[in-house]
mmCIF file of C-alpha atoms (C1' of nucleotides) in Angstrom:
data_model
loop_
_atom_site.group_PDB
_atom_site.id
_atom_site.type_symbol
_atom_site.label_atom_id
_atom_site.label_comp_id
_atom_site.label_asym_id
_atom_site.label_seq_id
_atom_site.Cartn_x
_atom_site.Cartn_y
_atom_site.Cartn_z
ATOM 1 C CA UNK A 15 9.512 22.470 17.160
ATOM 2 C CA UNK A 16 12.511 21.550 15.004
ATOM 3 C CA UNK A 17 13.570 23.677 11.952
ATOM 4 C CA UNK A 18 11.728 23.356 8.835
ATOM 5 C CA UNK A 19 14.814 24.659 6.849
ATOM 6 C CA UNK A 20 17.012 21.887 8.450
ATOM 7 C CA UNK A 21 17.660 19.391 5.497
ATOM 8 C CA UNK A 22 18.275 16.758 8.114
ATOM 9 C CA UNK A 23 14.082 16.736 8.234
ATOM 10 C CA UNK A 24 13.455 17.091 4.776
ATOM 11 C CA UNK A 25 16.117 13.869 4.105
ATOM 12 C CA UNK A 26 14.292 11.830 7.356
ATOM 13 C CA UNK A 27 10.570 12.409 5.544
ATOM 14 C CA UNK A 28 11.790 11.024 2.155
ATOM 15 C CA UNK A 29 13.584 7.950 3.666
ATOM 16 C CA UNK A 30 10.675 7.446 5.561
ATOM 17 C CA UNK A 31 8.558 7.666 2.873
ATOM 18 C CA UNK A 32 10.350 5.141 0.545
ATOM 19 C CA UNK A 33 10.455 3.188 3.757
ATOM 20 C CA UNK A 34 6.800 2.850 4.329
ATOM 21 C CA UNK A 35 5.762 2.633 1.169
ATOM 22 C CA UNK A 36 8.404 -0.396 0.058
ATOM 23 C CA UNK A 37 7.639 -1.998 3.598
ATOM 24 C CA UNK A 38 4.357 -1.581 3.121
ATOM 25 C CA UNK A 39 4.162 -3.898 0.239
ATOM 26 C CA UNK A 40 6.333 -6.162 1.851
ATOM 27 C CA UNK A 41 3.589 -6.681 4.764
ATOM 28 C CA UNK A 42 1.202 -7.498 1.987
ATOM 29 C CA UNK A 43 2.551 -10.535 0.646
ATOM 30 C CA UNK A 44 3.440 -11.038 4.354
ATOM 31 C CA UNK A 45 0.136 -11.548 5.462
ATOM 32 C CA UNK A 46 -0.631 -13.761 8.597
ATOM 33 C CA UNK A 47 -3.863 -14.823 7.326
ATOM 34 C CA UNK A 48 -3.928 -15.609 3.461
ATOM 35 C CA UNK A 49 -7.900 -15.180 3.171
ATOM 36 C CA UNK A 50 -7.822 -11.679 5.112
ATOM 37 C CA UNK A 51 -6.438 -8.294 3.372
ATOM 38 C CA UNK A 52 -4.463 -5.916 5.113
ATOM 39 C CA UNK A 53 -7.329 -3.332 6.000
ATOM 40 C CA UNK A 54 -9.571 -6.245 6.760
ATOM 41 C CA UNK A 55 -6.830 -7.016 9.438
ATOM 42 C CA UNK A 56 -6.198 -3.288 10.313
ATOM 43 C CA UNK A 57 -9.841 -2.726 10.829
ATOM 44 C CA UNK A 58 -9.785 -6.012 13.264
ATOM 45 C CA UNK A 59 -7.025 -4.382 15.444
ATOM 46 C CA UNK A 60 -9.029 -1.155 15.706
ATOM 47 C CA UNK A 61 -11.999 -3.203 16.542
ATOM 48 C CA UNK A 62 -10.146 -5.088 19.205
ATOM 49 C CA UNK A 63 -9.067 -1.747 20.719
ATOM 50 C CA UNK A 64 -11.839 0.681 19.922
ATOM 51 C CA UNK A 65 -14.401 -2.144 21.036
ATOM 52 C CA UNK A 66 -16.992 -0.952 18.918
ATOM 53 C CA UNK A 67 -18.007 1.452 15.855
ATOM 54 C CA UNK A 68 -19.886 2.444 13.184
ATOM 55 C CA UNK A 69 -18.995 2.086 9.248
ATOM 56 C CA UNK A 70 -18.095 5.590 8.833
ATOM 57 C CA UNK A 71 -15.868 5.943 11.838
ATOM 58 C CA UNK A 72 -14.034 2.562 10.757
ATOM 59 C CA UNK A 73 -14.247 4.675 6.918
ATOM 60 C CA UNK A 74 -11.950 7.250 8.940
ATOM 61 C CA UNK A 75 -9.727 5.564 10.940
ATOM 62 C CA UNK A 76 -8.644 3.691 8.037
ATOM 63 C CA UNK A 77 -8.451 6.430 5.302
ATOM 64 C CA UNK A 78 -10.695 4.921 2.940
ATOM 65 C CA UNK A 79 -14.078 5.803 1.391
ATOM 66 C CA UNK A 80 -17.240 5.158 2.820
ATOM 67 C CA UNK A 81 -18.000 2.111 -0.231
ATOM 68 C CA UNK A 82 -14.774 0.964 0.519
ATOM 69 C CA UNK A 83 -15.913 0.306 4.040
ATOM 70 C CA UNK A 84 -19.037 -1.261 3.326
ATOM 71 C CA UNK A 85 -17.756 -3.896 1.510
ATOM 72 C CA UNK A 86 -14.859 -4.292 3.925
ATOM 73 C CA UNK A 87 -17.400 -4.882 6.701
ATOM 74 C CA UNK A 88 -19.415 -6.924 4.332
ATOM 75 C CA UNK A 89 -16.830 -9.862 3.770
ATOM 76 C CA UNK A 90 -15.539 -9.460 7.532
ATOM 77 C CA UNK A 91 -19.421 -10.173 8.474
ATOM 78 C CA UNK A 92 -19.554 -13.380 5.340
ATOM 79 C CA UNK A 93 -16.377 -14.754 7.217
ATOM 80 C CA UNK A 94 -17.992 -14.821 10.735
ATOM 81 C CA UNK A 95 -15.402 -11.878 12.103
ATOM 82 C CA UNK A 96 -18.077 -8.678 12.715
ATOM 83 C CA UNK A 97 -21.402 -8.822 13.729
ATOM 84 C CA UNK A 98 -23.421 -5.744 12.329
ATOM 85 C CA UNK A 99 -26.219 -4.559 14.528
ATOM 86 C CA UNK A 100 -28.601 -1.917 14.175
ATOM 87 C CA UNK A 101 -27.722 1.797 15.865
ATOM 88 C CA UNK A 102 -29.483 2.722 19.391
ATOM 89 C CA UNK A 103 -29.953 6.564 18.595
ATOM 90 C CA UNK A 104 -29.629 6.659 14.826
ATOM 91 C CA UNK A 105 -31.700 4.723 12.374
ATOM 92 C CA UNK A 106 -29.495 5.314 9.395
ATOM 93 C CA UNK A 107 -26.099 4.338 11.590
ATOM 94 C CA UNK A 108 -25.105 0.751 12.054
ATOM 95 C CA UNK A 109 -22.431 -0.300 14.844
ATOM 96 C CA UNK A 110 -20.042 -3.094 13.933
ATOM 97 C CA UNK A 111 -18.423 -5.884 16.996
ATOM 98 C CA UNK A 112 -16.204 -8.012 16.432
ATOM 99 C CA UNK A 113 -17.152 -12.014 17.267
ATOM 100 C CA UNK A 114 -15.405 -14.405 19.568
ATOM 101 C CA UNK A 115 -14.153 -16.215 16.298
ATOM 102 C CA UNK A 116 -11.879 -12.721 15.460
ATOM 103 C CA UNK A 117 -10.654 -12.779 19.175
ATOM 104 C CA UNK A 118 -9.545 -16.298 18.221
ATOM 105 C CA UNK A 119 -8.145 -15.334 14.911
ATOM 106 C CA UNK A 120 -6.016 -12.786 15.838
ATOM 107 C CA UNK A 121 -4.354 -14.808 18.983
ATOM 108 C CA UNK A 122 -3.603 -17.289 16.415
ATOM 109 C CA UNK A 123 -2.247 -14.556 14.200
ATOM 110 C CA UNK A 124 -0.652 -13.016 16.883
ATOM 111 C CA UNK A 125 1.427 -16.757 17.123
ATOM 112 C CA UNK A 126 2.343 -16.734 13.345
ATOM 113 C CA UNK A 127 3.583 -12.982 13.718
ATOM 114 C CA UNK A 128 6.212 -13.986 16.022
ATOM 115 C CA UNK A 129 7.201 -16.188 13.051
ATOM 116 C CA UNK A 130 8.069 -13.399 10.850
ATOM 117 C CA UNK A 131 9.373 -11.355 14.504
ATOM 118 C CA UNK A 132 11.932 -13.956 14.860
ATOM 119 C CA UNK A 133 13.143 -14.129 11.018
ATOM 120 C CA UNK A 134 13.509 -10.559 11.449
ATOM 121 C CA UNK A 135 15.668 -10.855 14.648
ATOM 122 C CA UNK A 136 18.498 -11.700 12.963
ATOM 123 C CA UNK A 137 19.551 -8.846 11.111
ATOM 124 C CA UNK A 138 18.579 -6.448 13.437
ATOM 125 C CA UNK A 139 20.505 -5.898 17.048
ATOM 126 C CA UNK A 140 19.417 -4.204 19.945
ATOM 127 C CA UNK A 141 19.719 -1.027 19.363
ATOM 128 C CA UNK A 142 18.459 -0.825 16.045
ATOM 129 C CA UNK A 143 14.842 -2.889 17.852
ATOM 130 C CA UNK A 144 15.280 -0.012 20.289
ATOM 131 C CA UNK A 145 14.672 2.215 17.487
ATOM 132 C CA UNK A 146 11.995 0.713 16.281
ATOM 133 C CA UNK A 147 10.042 0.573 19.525
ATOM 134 C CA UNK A 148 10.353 4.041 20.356
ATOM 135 C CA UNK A 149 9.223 5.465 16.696
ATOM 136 C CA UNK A 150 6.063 2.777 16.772
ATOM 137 C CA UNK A 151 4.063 5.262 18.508
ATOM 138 C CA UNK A 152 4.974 7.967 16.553
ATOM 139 C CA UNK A 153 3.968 6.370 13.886
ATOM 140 C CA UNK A 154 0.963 5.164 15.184
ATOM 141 C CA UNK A 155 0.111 9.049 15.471
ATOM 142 C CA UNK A 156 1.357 9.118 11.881
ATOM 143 C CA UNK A 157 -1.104 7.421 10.345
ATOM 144 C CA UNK A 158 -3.998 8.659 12.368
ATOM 145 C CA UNK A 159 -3.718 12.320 12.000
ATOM 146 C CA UNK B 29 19.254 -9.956 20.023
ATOM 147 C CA UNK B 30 16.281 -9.394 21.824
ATOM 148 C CA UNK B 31 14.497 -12.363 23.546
ATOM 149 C CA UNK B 32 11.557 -13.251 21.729
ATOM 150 C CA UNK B 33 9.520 -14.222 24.620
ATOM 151 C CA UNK B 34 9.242 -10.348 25.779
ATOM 152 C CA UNK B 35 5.786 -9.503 24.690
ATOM 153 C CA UNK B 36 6.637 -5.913 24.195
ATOM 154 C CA UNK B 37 8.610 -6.976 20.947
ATOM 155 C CA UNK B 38 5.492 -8.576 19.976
ATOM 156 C CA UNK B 39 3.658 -5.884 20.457
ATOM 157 C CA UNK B 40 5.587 -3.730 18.998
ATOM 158 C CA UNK B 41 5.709 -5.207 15.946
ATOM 159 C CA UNK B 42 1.360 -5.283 15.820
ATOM 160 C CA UNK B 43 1.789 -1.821 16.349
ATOM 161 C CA UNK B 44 4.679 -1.116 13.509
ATOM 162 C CA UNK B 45 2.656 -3.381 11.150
ATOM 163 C CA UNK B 46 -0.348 -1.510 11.469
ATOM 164 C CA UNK B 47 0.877 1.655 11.487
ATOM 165 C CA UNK B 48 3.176 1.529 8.283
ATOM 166 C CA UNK B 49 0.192 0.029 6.344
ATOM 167 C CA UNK B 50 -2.196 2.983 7.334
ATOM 168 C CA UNK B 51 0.499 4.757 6.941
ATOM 169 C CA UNK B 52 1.198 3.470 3.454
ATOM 170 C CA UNK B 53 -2.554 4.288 2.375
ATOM 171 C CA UNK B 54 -2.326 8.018 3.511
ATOM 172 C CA UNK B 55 0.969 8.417 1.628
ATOM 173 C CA UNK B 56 -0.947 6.965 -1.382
ATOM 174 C CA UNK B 57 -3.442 9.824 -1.318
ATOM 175 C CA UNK B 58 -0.571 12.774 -0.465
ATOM 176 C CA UNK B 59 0.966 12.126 -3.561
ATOM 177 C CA UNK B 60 3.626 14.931 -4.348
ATOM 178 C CA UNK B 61 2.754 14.640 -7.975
ATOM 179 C CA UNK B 62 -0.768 13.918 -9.088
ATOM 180 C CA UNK B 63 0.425 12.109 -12.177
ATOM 181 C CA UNK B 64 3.263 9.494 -10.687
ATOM 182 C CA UNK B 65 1.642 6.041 -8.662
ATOM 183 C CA UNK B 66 4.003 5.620 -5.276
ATOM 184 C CA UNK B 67 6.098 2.839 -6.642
ATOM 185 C CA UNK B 68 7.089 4.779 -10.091
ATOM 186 C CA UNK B 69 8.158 7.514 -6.954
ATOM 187 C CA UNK B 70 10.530 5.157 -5.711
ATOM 188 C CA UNK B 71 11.686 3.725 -8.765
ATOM 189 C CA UNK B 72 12.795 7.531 -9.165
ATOM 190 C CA UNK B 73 13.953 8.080 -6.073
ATOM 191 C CA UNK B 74 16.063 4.513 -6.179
ATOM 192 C CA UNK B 75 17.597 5.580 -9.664
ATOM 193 C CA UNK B 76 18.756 8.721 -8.131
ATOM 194 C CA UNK B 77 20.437 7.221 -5.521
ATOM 195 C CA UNK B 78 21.584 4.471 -7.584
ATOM 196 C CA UNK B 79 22.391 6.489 -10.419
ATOM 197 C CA UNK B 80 21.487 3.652 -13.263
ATOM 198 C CA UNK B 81 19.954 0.127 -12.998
ATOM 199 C CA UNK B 82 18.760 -3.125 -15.010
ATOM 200 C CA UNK B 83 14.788 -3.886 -14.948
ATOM 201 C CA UNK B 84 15.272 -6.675 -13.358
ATOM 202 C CA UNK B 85 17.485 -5.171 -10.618
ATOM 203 C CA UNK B 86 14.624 -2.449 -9.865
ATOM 204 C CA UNK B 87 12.050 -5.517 -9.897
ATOM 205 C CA UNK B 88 13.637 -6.529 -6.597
ATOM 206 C CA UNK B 89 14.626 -3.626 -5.128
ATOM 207 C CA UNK B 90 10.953 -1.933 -4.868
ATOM 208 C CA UNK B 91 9.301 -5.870 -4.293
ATOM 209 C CA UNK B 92 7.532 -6.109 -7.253
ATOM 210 C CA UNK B 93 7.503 -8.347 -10.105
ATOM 211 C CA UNK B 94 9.168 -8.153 -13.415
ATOM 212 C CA UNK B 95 6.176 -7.652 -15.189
ATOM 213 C CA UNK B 96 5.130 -5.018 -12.921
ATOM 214 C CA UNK B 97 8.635 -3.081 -13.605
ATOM 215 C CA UNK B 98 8.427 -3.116 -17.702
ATOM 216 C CA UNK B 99 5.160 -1.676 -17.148
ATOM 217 C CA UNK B 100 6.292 0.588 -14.521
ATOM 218 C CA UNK B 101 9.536 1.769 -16.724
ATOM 219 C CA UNK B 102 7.753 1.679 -19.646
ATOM 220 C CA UNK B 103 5.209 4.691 -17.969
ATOM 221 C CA UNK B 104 8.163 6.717 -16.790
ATOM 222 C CA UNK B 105 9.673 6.116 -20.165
ATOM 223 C CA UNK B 106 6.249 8.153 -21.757
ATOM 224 C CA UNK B 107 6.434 10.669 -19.288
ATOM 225 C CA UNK B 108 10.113 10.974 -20.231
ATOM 226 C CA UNK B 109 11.217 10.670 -16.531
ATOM 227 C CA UNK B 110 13.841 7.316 -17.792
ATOM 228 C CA UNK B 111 15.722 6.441 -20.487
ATOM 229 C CA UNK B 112 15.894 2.667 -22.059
ATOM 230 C CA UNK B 113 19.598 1.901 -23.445
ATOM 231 C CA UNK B 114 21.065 -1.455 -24.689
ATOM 232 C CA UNK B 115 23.244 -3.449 -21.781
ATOM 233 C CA UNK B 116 26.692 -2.895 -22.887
ATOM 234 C CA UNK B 117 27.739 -7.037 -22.047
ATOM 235 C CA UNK B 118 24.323 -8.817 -21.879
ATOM 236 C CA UNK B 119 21.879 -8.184 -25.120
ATOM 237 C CA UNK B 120 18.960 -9.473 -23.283
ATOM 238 C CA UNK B 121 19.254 -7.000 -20.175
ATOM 239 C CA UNK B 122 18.344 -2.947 -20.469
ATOM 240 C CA UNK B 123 19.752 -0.349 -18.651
ATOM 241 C CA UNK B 124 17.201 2.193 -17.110
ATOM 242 C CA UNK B 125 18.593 5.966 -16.853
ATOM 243 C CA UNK B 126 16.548 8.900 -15.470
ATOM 244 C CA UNK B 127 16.448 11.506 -17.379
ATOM 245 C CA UNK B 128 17.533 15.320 -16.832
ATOM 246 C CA UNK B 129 13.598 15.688 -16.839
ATOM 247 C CA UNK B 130 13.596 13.126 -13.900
ATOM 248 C CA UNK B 131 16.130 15.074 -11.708
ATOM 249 C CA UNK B 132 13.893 18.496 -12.067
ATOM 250 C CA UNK B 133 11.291 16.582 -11.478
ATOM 251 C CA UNK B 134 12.707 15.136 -7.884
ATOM 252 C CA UNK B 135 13.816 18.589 -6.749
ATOM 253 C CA UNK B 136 10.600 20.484 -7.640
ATOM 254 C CA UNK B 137 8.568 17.521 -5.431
ATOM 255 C CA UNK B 138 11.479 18.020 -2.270
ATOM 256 C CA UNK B 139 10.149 21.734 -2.363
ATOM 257 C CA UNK B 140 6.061 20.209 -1.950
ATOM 258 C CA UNK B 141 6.989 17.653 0.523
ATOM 259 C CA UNK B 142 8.044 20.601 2.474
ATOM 260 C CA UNK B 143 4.505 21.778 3.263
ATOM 261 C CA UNK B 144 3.416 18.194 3.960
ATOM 262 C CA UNK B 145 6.458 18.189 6.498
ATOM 263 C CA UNK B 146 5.803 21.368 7.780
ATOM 264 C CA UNK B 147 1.811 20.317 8.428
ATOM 265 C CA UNK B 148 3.268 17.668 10.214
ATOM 266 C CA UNK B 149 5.434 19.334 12.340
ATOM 267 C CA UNK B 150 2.420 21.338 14.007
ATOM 268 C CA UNK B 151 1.149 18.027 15.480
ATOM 269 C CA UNK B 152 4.950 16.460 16.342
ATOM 270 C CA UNK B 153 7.206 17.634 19.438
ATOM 271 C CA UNK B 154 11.068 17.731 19.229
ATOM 272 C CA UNK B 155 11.107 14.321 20.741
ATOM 273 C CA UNK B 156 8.544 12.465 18.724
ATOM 274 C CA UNK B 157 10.532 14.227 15.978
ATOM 275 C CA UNK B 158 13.643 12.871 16.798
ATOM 276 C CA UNK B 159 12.531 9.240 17.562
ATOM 277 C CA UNK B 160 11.139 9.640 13.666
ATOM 278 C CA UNK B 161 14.502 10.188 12.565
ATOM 279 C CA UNK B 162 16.664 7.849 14.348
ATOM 280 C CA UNK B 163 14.091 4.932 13.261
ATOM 281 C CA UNK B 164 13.807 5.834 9.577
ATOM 282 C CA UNK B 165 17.121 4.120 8.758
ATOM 283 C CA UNK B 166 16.359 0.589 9.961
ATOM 284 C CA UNK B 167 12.652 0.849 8.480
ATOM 285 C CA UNK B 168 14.980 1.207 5.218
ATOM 286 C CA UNK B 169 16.975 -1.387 6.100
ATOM 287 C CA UNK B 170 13.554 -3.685 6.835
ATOM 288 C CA UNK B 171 12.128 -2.568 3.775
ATOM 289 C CA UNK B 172 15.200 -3.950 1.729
ATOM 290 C CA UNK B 173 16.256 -7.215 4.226
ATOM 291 C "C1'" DT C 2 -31.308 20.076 3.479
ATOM 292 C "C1'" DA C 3 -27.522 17.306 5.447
ATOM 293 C "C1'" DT C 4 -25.808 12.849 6.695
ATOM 294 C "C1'" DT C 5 -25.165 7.561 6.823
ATOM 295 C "C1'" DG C 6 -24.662 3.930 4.333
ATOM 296 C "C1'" DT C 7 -25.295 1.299 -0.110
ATOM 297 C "C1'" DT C 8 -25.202 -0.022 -5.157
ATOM 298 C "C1'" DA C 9 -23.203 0.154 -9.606
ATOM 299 C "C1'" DT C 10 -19.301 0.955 -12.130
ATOM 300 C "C1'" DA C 11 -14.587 1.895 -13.474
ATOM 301 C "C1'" DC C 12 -9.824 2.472 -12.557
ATOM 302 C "C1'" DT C 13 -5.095 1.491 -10.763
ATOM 303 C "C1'" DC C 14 -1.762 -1.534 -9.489
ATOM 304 C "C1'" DT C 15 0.044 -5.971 -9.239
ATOM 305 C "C1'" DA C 16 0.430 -10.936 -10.110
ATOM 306 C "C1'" DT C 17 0.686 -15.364 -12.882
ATOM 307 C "C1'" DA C 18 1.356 -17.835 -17.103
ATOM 308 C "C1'" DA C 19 3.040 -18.198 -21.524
ATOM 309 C "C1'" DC C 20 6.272 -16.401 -24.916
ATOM 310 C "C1'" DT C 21 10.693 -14.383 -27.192
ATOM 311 C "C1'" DA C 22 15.417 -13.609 -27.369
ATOM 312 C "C1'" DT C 23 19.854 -14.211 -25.616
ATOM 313 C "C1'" DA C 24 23.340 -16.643 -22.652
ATOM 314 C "C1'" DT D 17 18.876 -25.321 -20.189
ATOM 315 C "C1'" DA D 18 18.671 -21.079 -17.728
ATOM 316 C "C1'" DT D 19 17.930 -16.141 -17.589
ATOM 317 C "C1'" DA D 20 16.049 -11.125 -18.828
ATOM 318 C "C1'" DG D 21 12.414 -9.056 -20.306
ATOM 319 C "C1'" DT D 22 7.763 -8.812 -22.484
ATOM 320 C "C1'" DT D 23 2.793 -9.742 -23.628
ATOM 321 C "C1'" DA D 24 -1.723 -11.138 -22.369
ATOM 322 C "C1'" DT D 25 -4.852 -11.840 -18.929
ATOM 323 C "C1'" DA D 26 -6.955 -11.890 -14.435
ATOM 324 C "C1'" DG D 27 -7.607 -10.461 -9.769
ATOM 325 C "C1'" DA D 28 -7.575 -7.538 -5.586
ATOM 326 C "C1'" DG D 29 -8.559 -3.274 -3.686
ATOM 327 C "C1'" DT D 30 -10.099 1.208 -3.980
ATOM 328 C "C1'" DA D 31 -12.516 5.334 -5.764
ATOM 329 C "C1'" DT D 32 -16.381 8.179 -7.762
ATOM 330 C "C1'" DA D 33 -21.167 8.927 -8.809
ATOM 331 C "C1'" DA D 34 -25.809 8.166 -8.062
ATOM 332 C "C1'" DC D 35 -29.173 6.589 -4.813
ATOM 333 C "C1'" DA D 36 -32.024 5.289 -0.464
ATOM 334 C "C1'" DA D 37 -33.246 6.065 4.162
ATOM 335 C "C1'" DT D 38 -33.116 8.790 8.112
ATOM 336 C "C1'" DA D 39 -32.028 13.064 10.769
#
DNA sequence: TATTGTTATACTCTATAACTATA
DNA sequence: TATAGTTATAGAGTATAACAATA
């Protein structure tokens, strides 16, 4: 457990804070598909590895409010990308799949992303991709703490 | 430079993409002071480092657009976090300051970020810790390519 | 009575277009 | 003519509050 009174943490958490946050805006005007918002993607990609799962638990994952979610779902299902289907146990419940047009989608996207992967090539060697890699996961936990 | 075809780069990068923008959102909501949006944050934080700046410099520097910034300066300007001054050479450029205010301001939020690092920490081992660290630079350096 | 999801509404942040002043 | 900044306006995305249906 490193040492709280270290500055070298406090110094890491506010670069990577400025990081994410300026990045983060980057990725929006960055997007792979212009008629699909960032959490309309993000939600996709936790679809395609949670397979399946209600509004609220899609409300979670994605750290935004229930309404937020509903109306997320509700242009993901007006563009053909969820299906919304009624809950086996639970009456009040709904369970949300993604279609075979979203598996399409995000192969193509995953194309175009290796678009943006290769511009970024350039200014980046080895090591600092090495980097990179190994904190992914980390922040992967990040985000879903 | 790493070879493009590798589909762990690709992968990573899903991975880094979706993690900095949930990421981004939870950041949004752990806001170190109630009354300051993200981006006025980083304005701060890049005057500080910076020490003084035009609007238009700060425009690109946090992504945004110049209308975005006057509005942006203009709020930390009321909240008497930045001062407006005449450009010495060019009458039609300002020079944005932060205030003494500002600088109190910054060191009072270091001391809060603390307990959002030190929640953190509980959930992190050395190594994850570590990996944080050693990636944070080049996420600044992406954030700014 | 608690929980899941929805509707209605308002707010925050940002962008685009058109304008002013200076170079 | 080009550039720095501003004003006015619109849009995207999210939240809160109040509500319906079910547990």
């Amino acid at each position: 457990m490193p040492d709280l009174t270290h500055g070298d943490d406090v110094a890491a958490v506010n670069s990577l804070r400025s990081a994410v946050m300026r990045l983060s805006r980057r990725l929006k005007h960055q997007r792979v598909d212009e008629s699909l918002s960032p959490t309309e993607m993000s939600v996709l990609g936790t679809l395609a590895r949670c397979g399946t799962a209600t509004p609220g638990e899609l409300a979670r994952k994605e750290h935004v409010q229930p309404p937020s979610m509903t109306r997320i779902v509700a242009l993901l299902e007006a563009k053909g990308l969820v299906r919304l289907e009624a809950h086996p146990d639970d009456r009040r419940q709904k369970v949300v799949t993604q279609t075979e047009r979203a598996e399409a989608m995000l192969a193509e996207s995953r194309k175009k992303r290796n678009a943006w992967l290769a511009s970024l090539v350039d200014d980046l060697d080895e090591d600092e991709w090495a980097k990179l890699r190994e904190a992914a996961p980390v922040l992967e936990k990040l985000a879903h703490l």
